[in-house]
Structures are given as C-alpha cells and as structure tokens.
Amino acid sequence: MNRRDQILKLVVDHFIKTAQPVGSQTLIDEYHLDFSSATIRSEMNALEADGFIEKTHTSSGRVPSSKGYRYYVDNLREKSIDEEIKHRIQTVLDQKVQSSEAVIRESCEILSHMTNLVSVVLGPNANEEKLVNLQIIPIGERSATAVFVTDTGYVENKTFNIAEKIKIDDVQSCVKLLNDRLSGTPISELVPKMQAIKPLISDLIVGHDILYQAMLETFLRFASDRLSLYGRDKLLDQPEYSHDINKLKKIMQMLSSPELIRDITEQGEGELTIRIGESDNDLEDVAIVSAKVKVPGQKEGNIAIVGPRRMDYEKVISYLEYVVDTIEKHFEDRDDLVKKSTKEDDNGWKKN
Amino acid sequence: MNRRDQILKLVVDHFIKTAQPVGSQTLIDEYHLDFSSATIRSEMNALEADGFIEKTHTSSGRVPSSKGYRYYVDNLREKSIDEEIKHRIQTVLDQKVQSSEAVIRESCEILSHMTNLVSVVLGPNANEEKLVNLQIIPIGERSATAVFVTDTGYVENKTFNIAEKIKIDDVQSCVKLLNDRLSGTPISELVPKMQAIKPLISDLIVGHDILYQAMLETFLRFASDRLSLYGRDKLLDQPEYSHDINKLKKIMQMLSSPELIRDITEQGEGELTIRIGESDNDLEDVAIVSAKVKVPGQKEGNIAIVGPRRMDYEKVISYLEYVVDTIEKHFEDRDDLVKKSTKEDDNGWKKN
DNA sequence: ACTTAGCACTCAGCCGATAAAAGTGCTAAT
DNA sequence: ATTAGCACTTTTATCGGCTGAGTGCTAAGT
C-alpha cells in the first residue's frame, strides 16, 4: 500500500474512531509515523484535491468524504472478525429447532448489538410466494379467525365477527372449496382469483360477505412489506446525532418508511452492496451495508446494516459477511443432510 | 375556581404550550388578566410554598411540579375534544370488517399522530387465554408450519424442518390428537400438558421430537408480551429532548423493555390511570395516561399514552377517553345487535 | 526530487466582561 | 387585599481577546 493510501486509511480509521476531524500532528502522535507532519500535510493536500477527504473549515483537520469512504471500503479495508460474534452466532445455530426466520432475527439482534447500529431485515417479496393453505378457525360464539400460510412458512391472519351463527359444516366445505381453488396461487394473484370465487361462496355460507371482505383485506396485507428493524435505539449513542437531533429525525423517518427502506435495501447486483452517503435521496450522511441472504426453500431476503456514514466498515462488513455466510452454510448443510438421509419414495406430505 | 387555582391552571397551560418557565408578566400579557403582576407573584409564591410549582433558578419563571400537574389533572383540567379525532375514529369504525385488534391498532396510530406522543397497546395477558385450535400445515418437501389460535383470535406460529418425509395421514392424526387434548387449555398450562402428551405423539409420527420442540418453543412465546408501540419517533419532536439526548435515551430504553412497560401500563384500579413523574422508577420526567379497554369476547387490554411530563393532558386524556369509550361502545353495540338477531337454536359453531 | 523545519495565518472554542431581558421579592402607599 | 415601584438575581447574548489545533507556503536540507 502506497503512502498516500496509508494516510487515507489512517484518516478514515481515526475519524471512525473519534468522530473528530483529524490533523497531521494527531496522526503522527497516534500512529507513530516516521514522516514529518509537513509531509502528511502535503499528502493530505493531494488527497483533498482528489476529493477523498474534506476540511470542515479552512484550518481544520480532515474528514473523509463519501468518495473517501468508498475508496476505503473498496481498497483499504481489512477484515475484522472476532471470536465473540462467531461464538454468539454459533449459539444461535446450535439451538435445536430453528426456523430460518428465527435464526435471522436473532442474528440481527446480535449484529445490532455488536455494531451499535440498526439492522434491517427485509423478508422475501411476498408477491413471489404462494399460498399453500388456509384455515378458518371458530374462536367463539360468533367470531372466527382466518389463517393463511404461504410456501415460505409465513403466516398471516385475520379475526372477524359474523352476524349470525354459522353451521360448522358450511365452514368446513367453504374452507375446502377455498383451499381447492386458492392453494398454490401466488400472492399477487389472490385478489383477482378471490373475486372470481366470490359467487361460489356466497351460496355456500351465511355471512359470506364479511368473510370475503376479511380475506380480501388480509390478501392486501400480504403485499405489505415484511420488514423488521433491530436496534433502532442504538443510533442514539452515535455522537453525530447527540447535538443535531434533526439528522437523527431524518434517519428515523427514513427507517419508519417501509417503502423507502425497501427501495434502499433491495437494490444492488452482487451479494453485498455498500451505499455511502448518497446525496440525492436525502441520505447525505447515511451508509447502508446490505447483503442478500438465501436459504434453501425460501425466497431471497436481505439483511442490511444502517447507520451514519461514519460507521466501522471493517467490523460491519466482516460481521455481516460472516453472519450471512454462516447462516446460509448452516441451512445448506442441513438441507443436504436431510436430502441424503431421505429415501426417494414419495409418500404423503407434498400434495395435501 | 378560585384565583390561585386559576393561576396554577394558566401556568400549567402555558408551560405545556411553550415548554418555557412562565413568569408573572407573561401571564398577564398572554391572558389579559386584570390583576397586577405583583398579585400574581404573590399567588405564585403561595403556590410554590405549597409545592405546586417550582423555579428553575432564583429569578426564573415557574414550572409545574409533579404535584402541580397532578392537581391540574385532577381538578383544573377541562375536556378538550375536537371533531377531527371523532371523524378519524369514525372512519376506522366504519370499515366493514374489523377485528378489535385492527381497530385498536389504527386508533392508536391516530392517537399518536394527534398527540405527538407514543401510544402503547398492551394486549390481554396471554396466560388467561385458551388455545382453541392448532394446525400443522406442510409447506414444502420437509418443512411445516404449526399454527396456534387462541380464544381471542390471537395467532402464533412456528415453522420447522423435519429430517424425514412424513406421511400426511400421520400428520392428520397427530393434529387431531393434539387438538383433542389441548384445545380449551389455558396458555399457562400448555407446557405441562404438552409434556404429558409427549409419549403419545412419539409413537404416532416420525420427527416427533422436532415437532415437540417447536411446539414447546411456541408455547413459551405465547407468554411473551403482546405489546405494540406506535409513534415512537414522535418523541423526537418534543422540545425537552432536543437538547438533552440522555433523557430521550432513557425513555426510549424504557419503551424497549417490555417488562417495564407492562409494569407501568398495567397497574391502576380504575378505568383510567394517570401517572406523573414518579421519581422512584427513573421516570422523573415521564407521564403515562393509561386506560383499560374491554371489548366483548376479549380479555381486557390496555392503551397508554406515554410522553414527557409536560404533555397536553386535556387533549391526551379527552382523546384517550373518547377513543376507548367509542371503541367499547362500538363493539358492545355490535354484540347486542348480533345477540338479538340470532335465534337461540344451537347449531354448529360452538364445539368443533 | 523529496522531505522537513519554520513561519505566518485561520478559525473554532473558550474565557471574561458587559448589557439587556425577564424575572423575583419586598416595601410602602392606596 | 392590591399594586406601583424599586432593588436584586440570573440567564442569555454579544463582543474582544486569547489559545490551540490546524493549515499552506517557502526555503533549506538530504
């Protein structure tokens, strides 16, 4: 690594650590460099001319620019992984029965905790899932809960009240009809398909209009984003926000807007996408490290870590990569194991 | 209302509005009182001696104390309800199919939005609910989702993977057995009861240990609090926090701790409980207005509004009372209507 | 051709003093 | 009892001065 890069790395490292503009002398003091401060200054000058670092005022130390962070992330970053996170993730994976969702949730809690940043889980896009089963469970005199399960094990439900008592047989045949017609249907096609079925159920069961309404509403809810945030409060610890609440407000607002989050988290070609301080989208001082995660039998999801531009990229990226890889590997292994151990006869289970 | 009370009310009102200590002259200027400032000062002196108001420093205006707020809330408060919230709540209730949960959720969003405070919904204590039905839905080659429904329409689910393929008939009989044994069981008794059943299912189905584990885990999850927060970000707009992030951090922490929230929200004898700045629980500058809400066929729940001690009690209390009353009335009316219109014959629906 | 010592310069941050504003309490007169 | 008047207190804002951390530039050294 040439000297200029070396200095850039130190500037970024130090700024990430202290949140203070870093000057030439500080750098020497802290890292025992054997150039003089003047040399550093001239290098910094060059770095500034190239747009990697900036001054906050004419005679201040330097602060990385988005371009600087970018270069740091792409070229200067080192891996940084420690035993603690490995151990913690292992603990999660060692639990006997874990759905992938549970594992992802707990892993994100760990990620948030260990990076002091927000982590975001963006579930697979509902529209690609298919409904596999639907149940109507009576829960009282005149109310029932409809339960819908998709092929990724996602469950949506809706409780509704009906004016009259319903014959249990009617419910049963209604459920059967609905399952016959709807199971296997992609979420996105549920609404039109349901409209087609409407006349059929209206003959079949009393209170059909309420049932119909309830189902329609639930179908719409499917489409809404499956998005979870962990460690939202961690942002309060970031020094950038402790004076300027408005910045905090902005990022919090961003985090409360599912559409925006999806937008931001989703895009990106590769496995890992790193977005730093995009000036267009009002995310001037925000960085997002996001990874795709794919486990067998599930659609692809995303895990992202969101925080101020000044985040510890080495840690964040290494941790996130490690977590995603480990989770994927874990479920693949289990899948393989299961496949191998299973005879290829085909009884039951598949079509119900 | 005597003059002293009148002045106390104005002090509280004005402080709630401006978040600034209020002085004698200000009061006259703002509210066109026809006493002199000296009179007000001497009244304030008395109020301070009685502990209703405080000075922030020797020559500052006055700020209400917890005792002052308390007195204000109990004796000086006026009703304050406007058309907007009535209209909004009505819109929610006018939707055709609404479960009480959905209504409560949407109402709380409205409450949060209109008060700029956090609202908290504390679901009925799970331990009093009973399981009414359980389903196991195969969702792929080797995975299944177990779905549990309680008598309040609450749904919990868990997806799990099994090593081997399972015969669909086995699943069916297993589900039947479990339903026979478990439905009607209070949540709190599920775990021991399940342990008793364990030997029965182990003969019945392959992969029973995983199923058993999954169920046990889910039962534990039932017990965890059903607690939702709305408008958490609204606190960022409160001026008390814009300088002092630490206060914000404290209250946010409090809001992230389900146990604490339950503690705080739950207690209280009457319909409406108002807790203001309890110095013991590290909630020096927090007020909580909480109301019980009870709809037919559901256990009792709680809605609370949480914010800085300096909250607009007139608005908050009136709104909350209105919302709770309206919701309860709505569901009661519907219940009555249904009861009346229903013949007393007893076909189906109840026991399944 | 780099490096670096040295120097002049800049600017945020921290006093300290001063002045204004908003308040209070007290007293004496109404 | 009320209030006008006044002395007193405290916060807040402003201004100049000073300091410290920083820069850029230049000229000398390697």
Short mmCIF file of C-alpha atoms in Angstrom, two decimals, chain B residues 57-252:
data_model
loop_
_atom_site.label_atom_id
_atom_site.label_comp_id
_atom_site.label_asym_id
_atom_site.label_seq_id
_atom_site.Cartn_x
_atom_site.Cartn_y
_atom_site.Cartn_z
CA HIS B 57 -33.35 29.20 39.37
CA THR B 58 -33.79 32.02 41.84
CA SER B 59 -35.16 34.58 39.45
CA SER B 60 -36.81 32.47 36.83
CA GLY B 61 -40.42 31.93 35.97
CA ARG B 62 -42.27 28.95 37.36
CA VAL B 63 -42.59 25.43 36.13
CA PRO B 64 -45.20 22.94 37.33
CA SER B 65 -44.06 20.24 39.72
CA SER B 66 -45.40 16.71 39.60
CA LYS B 67 -47.75 17.69 42.37
CA GLY B 68 -48.83 20.65 40.29
CA TYR B 69 -49.56 18.52 37.28
CA ARG B 70 -51.41 16.10 39.45
CA TYR B 71 -53.64 18.82 40.86
CA TYR B 72 -54.13 20.22 37.41
CA VAL B 73 -55.18 16.85 36.06
CA ASP B 74 -57.47 16.09 38.96
CA ASN B 75 -59.10 19.46 39.47
CA LEU B 76 -58.38 22.03 36.84
CA ARG B 77 -58.41 20.16 33.60
CA GLU B 78 -61.08 20.84 31.01
CA LYS B 79 -62.36 18.49 28.39
CA SER B 80 -60.85 19.06 25.03
CA ILE B 81 -62.13 17.07 22.17
CA ASP B 82 -62.40 18.14 18.60
CA GLU B 83 -64.18 16.99 15.53
CA GLU B 84 -61.11 15.78 13.78
CA ILE B 85 -60.43 12.87 16.05
CA LYS B 86 -64.08 11.93 16.20
CA HIS B 87 -64.16 11.90 12.49
CA ARG B 88 -61.00 9.89 12.14
CA ILE B 89 -62.03 7.26 14.63
CA GLN B 90 -65.38 7.02 12.95
CA THR B 91 -63.65 6.32 9.68
CA VAL B 92 -61.85 3.44 11.30
CA LEU B 93 -65.04 2.03 12.79
CA ASP B 94 -66.90 2.39 9.54
CA GLN B 95 -64.72 -0.13 7.82
CA LYS B 96 -66.75 -3.20 7.23
CA VAL B 97 -64.69 -5.96 8.71
CA GLN B 98 -62.56 -5.02 11.59
CA SER B 99 -61.21 -7.18 14.30
CA SER B 100 -60.92 -5.37 17.58
CA GLU B 101 -57.17 -5.62 17.29
CA ALA B 102 -57.15 -3.85 13.97
CA VAL B 103 -59.40 -1.15 15.33
CA ILE B 104 -57.21 -0.66 18.34
CA ARG B 105 -54.08 -0.54 16.25
CA GLU B 106 -55.43 2.05 13.89
CA SER B 107 -56.89 4.09 16.69
CA CYS B 108 -53.56 4.19 18.39
CA GLU B 109 -51.90 5.37 15.27
CA ILE B 110 -54.39 8.18 15.20
CA LEU B 111 -53.84 8.93 18.87
CA SER B 112 -50.11 9.05 18.40
CA HIS B 113 -50.41 11.22 15.41
CA MET B 114 -52.76 13.68 17.00
CA THR B 115 -50.97 13.99 20.32
CA ASN B 116 -47.42 13.69 19.04
CA LEU B 117 -46.76 11.13 21.73
CA VAL B 118 -46.11 7.45 21.94
CA SER B 119 -49.01 5.13 22.37
CA VAL B 120 -48.68 1.71 23.80
CA VAL B 121 -51.05 -1.18 23.44
CA LEU B 122 -50.76 -3.91 25.93
CA GLY B 123 -52.65 -6.96 24.81
CA PRO B 124 -54.56 -9.11 27.22
CA ASN B 125 -52.38 -11.22 29.40
CA ALA B 126 -51.80 -14.34 27.40
CA ASN B 127 -51.97 -16.59 30.40
CA GLU B 128 -55.68 -16.09 30.71
CA GLU B 129 -56.35 -17.11 27.15
CA LYS B 130 -57.15 -20.56 25.98
CA LEU B 131 -55.93 -22.39 22.97
CA VAL B 132 -58.82 -23.16 20.68
CA ASN B 133 -57.15 -24.76 17.74
CA LEU B 134 -53.89 -25.96 16.35
CA GLN B 135 -52.97 -26.83 12.81
CA ILE B 136 -49.92 -28.24 11.14
CA ILE B 137 -49.57 -27.13 7.59
CA PRO B 138 -46.99 -28.77 5.34
CA ILE B 139 -45.32 -26.08 3.31
CA GLY B 140 -42.70 -27.89 1.36
CA GLU B 141 -40.81 -31.10 0.99
CA ARG B 142 -39.65 -31.26 4.53
CA SER B 143 -40.97 -28.33 6.38
CA ALA B 144 -44.20 -27.45 8.05
CA THR B 145 -45.75 -24.59 9.91
CA ALA B 146 -47.62 -25.08 13.12
CA VAL B 147 -50.36 -22.54 13.72
CA PHE B 148 -51.98 -21.91 17.08
CA VAL B 149 -55.13 -19.89 17.62
CA THR B 150 -56.42 -18.70 20.97
CA ASP B 151 -59.92 -17.80 22.01
CA THR B 152 -59.24 -14.14 21.45
CA GLY B 153 -58.18 -14.72 17.90
CA TYR B 154 -54.54 -14.33 18.64
CA VAL B 155 -52.40 -16.39 16.30
CA GLU B 156 -48.92 -17.67 16.94
CA ASN B 157 -46.96 -19.76 14.51
CA LYS B 158 -43.71 -21.59 14.08
CA THR B 159 -42.07 -23.06 11.03
CA PHE B 160 -39.84 -26.07 11.42
CA ASN B 161 -37.95 -28.54 9.30
CA ILE B 162 -38.11 -32.26 9.70
CA ALA B 163 -35.43 -34.66 8.70
CA GLU B 164 -37.64 -37.21 7.07
CA LYS B 165 -40.72 -37.16 5.00
CA ILE B 166 -43.83 -37.64 6.97
CA LYS B 167 -46.98 -39.38 5.95
CA ILE B 168 -49.77 -36.96 5.58
CA ASP B 169 -52.08 -39.26 7.45
CA ASP B 170 -49.75 -39.27 10.39
CA VAL B 171 -49.86 -35.52 10.47
CA GLN B 172 -53.61 -35.54 10.35
CA SER B 173 -53.99 -37.94 13.22
CA CYS B 174 -51.36 -36.12 15.17
CA VAL B 175 -53.18 -32.83 14.70
CA LYS B 176 -56.39 -34.48 15.74
CA LEU B 177 -54.82 -35.89 18.85
CA LEU B 178 -53.28 -32.62 19.78
CA ASN B 179 -56.49 -30.74 19.25
CA ASP B 180 -58.44 -33.23 21.27
CA ARG B 181 -56.02 -32.96 24.13
CA LEU B 182 -55.07 -29.34 24.00
CA SER B 183 -57.93 -27.23 22.80
CA GLY B 184 -59.54 -25.38 25.63
CA THR B 185 -56.33 -25.43 27.59
CA PRO B 186 -55.22 -22.14 29.15
CA ILE B 187 -51.94 -20.92 27.73
CA SER B 188 -50.28 -21.18 31.09
CA GLU B 189 -50.99 -24.89 31.27
CA LEU B 190 -49.90 -25.77 27.80
CA VAL B 191 -46.34 -26.65 28.62
CA PRO B 192 -47.04 -29.22 31.34
CA LYS B 193 -49.92 -30.67 29.37
CA MET B 194 -47.71 -31.00 26.35
CA GLN B 195 -45.15 -32.83 28.38
CA ALA B 196 -47.80 -35.34 29.34
CA ILE B 197 -48.72 -35.82 25.71
CA LYS B 198 -45.17 -36.28 24.57
CA PRO B 199 -45.13 -40.08 24.78
CA LEU B 200 -48.36 -40.27 22.82
CA ILE B 201 -47.09 -38.44 19.80
CA SER B 202 -43.72 -40.09 19.80
CA ASP B 203 -45.40 -43.29 18.66
CA LEU B 204 -47.59 -41.52 16.23
CA ILE B 205 -45.30 -39.62 13.98
CA VAL B 206 -41.81 -39.54 12.67
CA GLY B 207 -39.82 -36.46 13.60
CA HIS B 208 -41.91 -36.10 16.69
CA ASP B 209 -39.07 -34.71 18.76
CA ILE B 210 -38.65 -31.73 16.47
CA LEU B 211 -42.36 -31.15 16.39
CA TYR B 212 -42.46 -31.36 20.14
CA GLN B 213 -39.63 -28.90 20.49
CA ALA B 214 -41.22 -26.49 18.06
CA MET B 215 -44.47 -26.54 19.91
CA LEU B 216 -42.88 -26.05 23.24
CA GLU B 217 -40.98 -23.06 21.97
CA THR B 218 -44.10 -21.53 20.58
CA PHE B 219 -45.95 -22.01 23.82
CA LEU B 220 -43.26 -20.08 25.56
CA ARG B 221 -43.58 -17.36 23.01
CA PHE B 222 -47.26 -17.01 23.86
CA ALA B 223 -46.34 -15.85 27.26
CA SER B 224 -44.14 -13.09 25.97
CA ASP B 225 -45.80 -9.75 25.96
CA ARG B 226 -48.13 -8.66 23.32
CA LEU B 227 -47.14 -5.16 23.27
CA SER B 228 -47.08 -2.68 20.48
CA LEU B 229 -45.75 0.82 20.30
CA TYR B 230 -46.90 3.47 17.94
CA GLY B 231 -45.32 6.77 17.12
CA ARG B 232 -42.05 6.16 18.91
CA ASP B 233 -40.43 8.78 16.71
CA LYS B 234 -42.84 11.46 17.81
CA LEU B 235 -40.74 11.92 20.90
CA LEU B 236 -38.02 13.39 18.76
CA ASP B 237 -40.25 16.39 18.23
CA GLN B 238 -40.62 17.12 21.92
CA PRO B 239 -38.51 20.12 22.81
CA GLU B 240 -37.46 18.65 26.16
CA TYR B 241 -35.32 16.17 24.36
CA SER B 242 -33.83 18.24 21.61
CA HIS B 243 -31.02 19.41 23.84
CA ASP B 244 -30.74 16.59 26.24
CA ILE B 245 -30.40 13.36 24.34
CA ASN B 246 -29.87 11.43 27.51
CA LYS B 247 -33.41 11.93 28.65
CA LEU B 248 -34.54 10.70 25.31
CA LYS B 249 -32.33 7.70 25.64
CA LYS B 250 -33.76 6.88 29.00
CA ILE B 251 -37.33 6.98 27.88
CA MET B 252 -36.52 5.04 24.74
#
